[in-house]
Amino acid sequence: MNDHDPLDRTDLPATALPADAPGAREERRLLRQVTDAEFSAFYRTTIRPLVAFLINQGAGVHTASDIAQETMTTAYRRWSDLRAPKAWAYKVASRALVRRVAGVEEDPVEEVPEPTSLLARPDAIAEWEARHRVLPLLRSLPPRQRQVLAWTLAGFTPGDIADQLGLPAETVRANLRKARLAAAAYLETREEEL
C-alpha cells in the first residue's frame, strides 16, 4: 500500500503557511484545485487548435494528436512555471514536430488506432482532410514558409513568431510574404482549373 500523500508533492504552488502548520494541507488542496481548473480551461481551449497548428506545419493527424497530447502533459507538470502557456505550448509542439520529422519516420499502422477524445473517428481522417482545402497549399510550401504561415494562422503576430522561433522579424515577414504570394498563385491556379 502506498502511503504517499499527493498533497505533499513539491510541484504544488507555494503556500503562505509552513508545511506543518494547521491548515497548510487544506490550503495546498485548494491551490491544487485552482491550478487544475486553470489548466483544464487552458487544455479545452488549446488542444484542438494546437493539433490543427501541427497539421498546418505538415504533420499527419495522428502525429499531431500525439505531439499535442505530449505537450499538454508536459505543460501540466510545469504549469506553475509557465508565464505564456499558449506560446510555450505552440513552441514546444513545433519543436517536437521538427524532432520527429528529423528522426526516423514511423511506418503507418495497418489497423486504425482506437478512438480518442482528439480523434473520435480515426477512420474519417481522409474525409476531414478533404474538407480542409488549405492543407494541399500548406504542404506545397517550403518548410520555413509553411511554419511561419501555420504560426500566423494560429493567431501569432510576426513579432511573436520571431520571438518564439528565434528568428529576426524581417525573416519572418519575408517568409510570410512569400507564403502569401504562393497562396495567391495556388488559389488562382485552382480557380482556373474549375
Short mmCIF file of C-alpha atoms in Angstrom, two decimals:
data_model
loop_
_atom_site.label_atom_id
_atom_site.label_comp_id
_atom_site.label_asym_id
_atom_site.label_seq_id
_atom_site.Cartn_x
_atom_site.Cartn_y
_atom_site.Cartn_z
CA MET A 1 0.00 0.00 0.00
CA ASN A 2 1.26 3.47 -0.85
CA ASP A 3 1.07 5.96 1.98
CA HIS A 4 2.34 8.85 -0.16
CA ASP A 5 0.13 11.91 0.15
CA PRO A 6 -0.41 13.60 -3.24
CA LEU A 7 -0.69 16.97 -1.49
CA ASP A 8 2.92 16.61 -0.26
CA ARG A 9 4.22 16.96 -3.82
CA THR A 10 6.95 19.53 -4.38
CA ASP A 11 5.48 20.83 -7.64
CA LEU A 12 2.46 22.36 -5.93
CA PRO A 13 2.41 26.15 -5.66
CA ALA A 14 3.99 27.52 -2.51
CA THR A 15 1.55 28.12 0.32
CA ALA A 16 1.57 31.01 2.73
CA LEU A 17 1.68 28.58 5.64
CA PRO A 18 4.62 26.37 6.68
CA ALA A 19 4.09 22.74 5.66
CA ASP A 20 3.49 21.61 9.24
CA ALA A 21 1.17 24.50 10.21
CA PRO A 22 -2.51 23.81 10.89
CA GLY A 23 -4.47 24.41 7.71
CA ALA A 24 -1.49 24.04 5.34
CA ARG A 25 -2.82 20.78 3.93
CA GLU A 26 -6.22 22.36 3.20
CA GLU A 27 -4.54 25.38 1.59
CA ARG A 28 -2.47 23.07 -0.68
CA ARG A 29 -5.63 21.18 -1.63
CA LEU A 30 -7.39 24.43 -2.57
CA LEU A 31 -4.36 25.63 -4.55
CA ARG A 32 -4.29 22.30 -6.42
CA GLN A 33 -7.97 22.71 -7.27
CA VAL A 34 -7.37 26.22 -8.64
CA THR A 35 -4.35 25.03 -10.63
CA ASP A 36 -6.28 22.07 -12.03
CA ALA A 37 -9.20 24.32 -13.02
CA GLU A 38 -6.86 26.80 -14.75
CA PHE A 39 -5.08 24.04 -16.64
CA SER A 40 -8.34 22.33 -17.60
CA ALA A 41 -9.65 25.55 -19.13
CA PHE A 42 -6.37 26.04 -21.00
CA TYR A 43 -6.44 22.44 -22.24
CA ARG A 44 -10.02 22.66 -23.51
CA THR A 45 -9.39 25.89 -25.44
CA THR A 46 -5.93 24.97 -26.75
CA ILE A 47 -5.74 21.27 -27.64
CA ARG A 48 -7.70 21.26 -30.91
CA PRO A 49 -6.13 24.47 -32.28
CA LEU A 50 -2.72 23.03 -31.35
CA VAL A 51 -3.44 19.87 -33.33
CA ALA A 52 -4.55 22.00 -36.29
CA PHE A 53 -1.39 24.10 -35.96
CA LEU A 54 0.77 20.98 -36.21
CA ILE A 55 -1.22 19.68 -39.18
CA ASN A 56 -0.72 23.05 -40.86
CA GLN A 57 3.01 22.54 -40.41
CA GLY A 58 2.83 19.22 -42.24
CA ALA A 59 2.15 16.65 -39.52
CA GLY A 60 -0.32 13.85 -40.07
CA VAL A 61 -3.39 13.85 -37.87
CA HIS A 62 -2.14 11.01 -35.65
CA THR A 63 1.30 12.56 -35.23
CA ALA A 64 -0.22 15.98 -34.50
CA SER A 65 -2.55 14.48 -31.89
CA ASP A 66 0.28 12.59 -30.20
CA ILE A 67 2.57 15.62 -30.07
CA ALA A 68 -0.21 17.90 -28.83
CA GLN A 69 -1.09 15.46 -26.04
CA GLU A 70 2.56 15.04 -25.04
CA THR A 71 2.93 18.82 -24.99
CA MET A 72 -0.11 19.22 -22.77
CA THR A 73 1.17 16.56 -20.37
CA THR A 74 4.43 18.46 -20.02
CA ALA A 75 2.54 21.75 -19.66
CA TYR A 76 0.52 20.31 -16.79
CA ARG A 77 3.69 19.23 -15.00
CA ARG A 78 5.21 22.69 -15.45
CA TRP A 79 2.01 24.72 -15.15
CA SER A 80 3.11 26.86 -12.22
CA ASP A 81 6.28 27.90 -14.12
CA LEU A 82 4.59 28.91 -17.40
CA ARG A 83 4.11 32.64 -17.94
CA ALA A 84 2.74 32.49 -21.52
CA PRO A 85 1.27 28.98 -21.75
CA LYS A 86 -0.16 29.25 -25.27
CA ALA A 87 3.09 30.47 -26.80
CA TRP A 88 5.03 27.89 -24.76
CA ALA A 89 2.79 25.04 -25.93
CA TYR A 90 3.00 26.04 -29.59
CA LYS A 91 6.78 26.40 -29.40
CA VAL A 92 7.26 23.05 -27.63
CA ALA A 93 4.90 21.26 -30.02
CA SER A 94 6.55 22.83 -33.06
CA ARG A 95 9.99 21.74 -31.88
CA ALA A 96 8.71 18.23 -31.13
CA LEU A 97 7.38 18.02 -34.67
CA VAL A 98 10.74 19.09 -36.09
CA ARG A 99 12.49 16.46 -33.97
CA ARG A 100 10.03 13.81 -35.08
CA VAL A 101 10.38 14.73 -38.76
CA ALA A 102 14.18 14.79 -38.47
CA GLY A 103 14.16 11.37 -36.82
CA VAL A 104 13.28 8.05 -38.34
CA GLU A 105 9.80 8.10 -39.82
CA GLU A 106 7.42 5.61 -38.32
CA ASP A 107 5.72 3.13 -40.62
CA PRO A 108 1.98 3.66 -40.90
CA VAL A 109 -0.07 1.22 -38.88
CA GLU A 110 -2.15 -1.33 -40.71
CA GLU A 111 -5.07 -1.08 -38.31
CA VAL A 112 -6.79 2.16 -37.48
CA PRO A 113 -6.00 3.21 -33.89
CA GLU A 114 -8.63 3.26 -31.18
CA PRO A 115 -10.76 6.42 -30.97
CA THR A 116 -9.65 9.11 -28.54
CA SER A 117 -11.07 12.46 -27.50
CA LEU A 118 -8.90 14.11 -30.16
CA LEU A 119 -9.70 11.55 -32.86
CA ALA A 120 -13.25 10.43 -32.24
CA ARG A 121 -13.37 8.67 -35.63
CA PRO A 122 -9.79 7.85 -36.68
CA ASP A 123 -11.08 6.26 -39.90
CA ALA A 124 -12.52 9.62 -41.03
CA ILE A 125 -9.17 11.39 -41.38
CA ALA A 126 -9.27 11.44 -45.20
CA GLU A 127 -12.75 12.97 -45.05
CA TRP A 128 -11.53 15.62 -42.59
CA GLU A 129 -8.50 16.47 -44.74
CA ALA A 130 -10.71 16.84 -47.82
CA ARG A 131 -12.79 19.47 -46.01
CA HIS A 132 -9.69 21.49 -45.21
CA ARG A 133 -8.64 22.66 -48.64
CA VAL A 134 -5.79 24.74 -47.31
CA LEU A 135 -3.75 21.62 -46.46
CA PRO A 136 -2.53 20.97 -50.02
CA LEU A 137 -1.45 24.60 -50.23
CA LEU A 138 0.42 24.40 -46.93
CA ARG A 139 2.08 21.14 -47.93
CA SER A 140 3.30 22.71 -51.17
CA LEU A 141 5.21 25.47 -49.36
CA PRO A 142 8.87 25.21 -48.33
CA PRO A 143 9.22 24.24 -44.63
CA ARG A 144 10.03 27.72 -43.26
CA GLN A 145 7.16 29.38 -45.15
CA ARG A 146 4.79 26.62 -44.01
CA GLN A 147 5.98 27.07 -40.41
CA VAL A 148 5.55 30.85 -40.43
CA LEU A 149 2.13 30.62 -42.09
CA ALA A 150 1.00 27.97 -39.57
CA TRP A 151 2.00 30.26 -36.69
CA THR A 152 0.15 33.13 -38.37
CA LEU A 153 -2.98 31.02 -38.84
CA ALA A 154 -2.74 30.16 -35.13
CA GLY A 155 -3.09 33.86 -34.32
CA PHE A 156 0.50 34.89 -33.66
CA THR A 157 1.96 38.17 -34.99
CA PRO A 158 5.24 38.27 -36.93
CA GLY A 159 6.93 39.70 -33.82
CA ASP A 160 5.57 36.85 -31.67
CA ILE A 161 6.69 34.31 -34.26
CA ALA A 162 10.17 35.83 -34.42
CA ASP A 163 10.46 35.64 -30.63
CA GLN A 164 9.24 32.05 -30.45
CA LEU A 165 11.38 30.76 -33.33
CA GLY A 166 14.44 32.83 -32.50
CA LEU A 167 14.46 34.47 -35.94
CA PRO A 168 14.84 38.09 -36.99
CA ALA A 169 11.43 39.73 -37.50
CA GLU A 170 12.45 40.61 -41.08
CA THR A 171 13.00 36.93 -41.86
CA VAL A 172 9.56 36.06 -40.53
CA ARG A 173 7.92 38.87 -42.53
CA ALA A 174 9.78 37.86 -45.72
CA ASN A 175 8.72 34.22 -45.37
CA LEU A 176 5.16 35.26 -44.61
CA ARG A 177 5.11 37.49 -47.69
CA LYS A 178 6.44 34.62 -49.87
CA ALA A 179 3.88 32.23 -48.38
CA ARG A 180 1.05 34.66 -49.10
CA LEU A 181 2.24 35.13 -52.70
CA ALA A 182 2.42 31.35 -53.13
CA ALA A 183 -1.07 31.03 -51.63
CA ALA A 184 -2.45 33.62 -54.03
CA ALA A 185 -0.86 31.83 -57.00
CA TYR A 186 -2.17 28.48 -55.77
CA LEU A 187 -5.72 29.81 -55.40
CA GLU A 188 -5.56 31.47 -58.81
CA THR A 189 -4.49 28.19 -60.39
CA ARG A 190 -7.30 26.35 -58.60
CA GLU A 191 -9.87 28.85 -59.88
CA GLU A 192 -8.62 28.43 -63.44
CA GLU A 193 -8.96 24.63 -63.11
CA LEU A 194 -12.59 24.96 -62.09
#
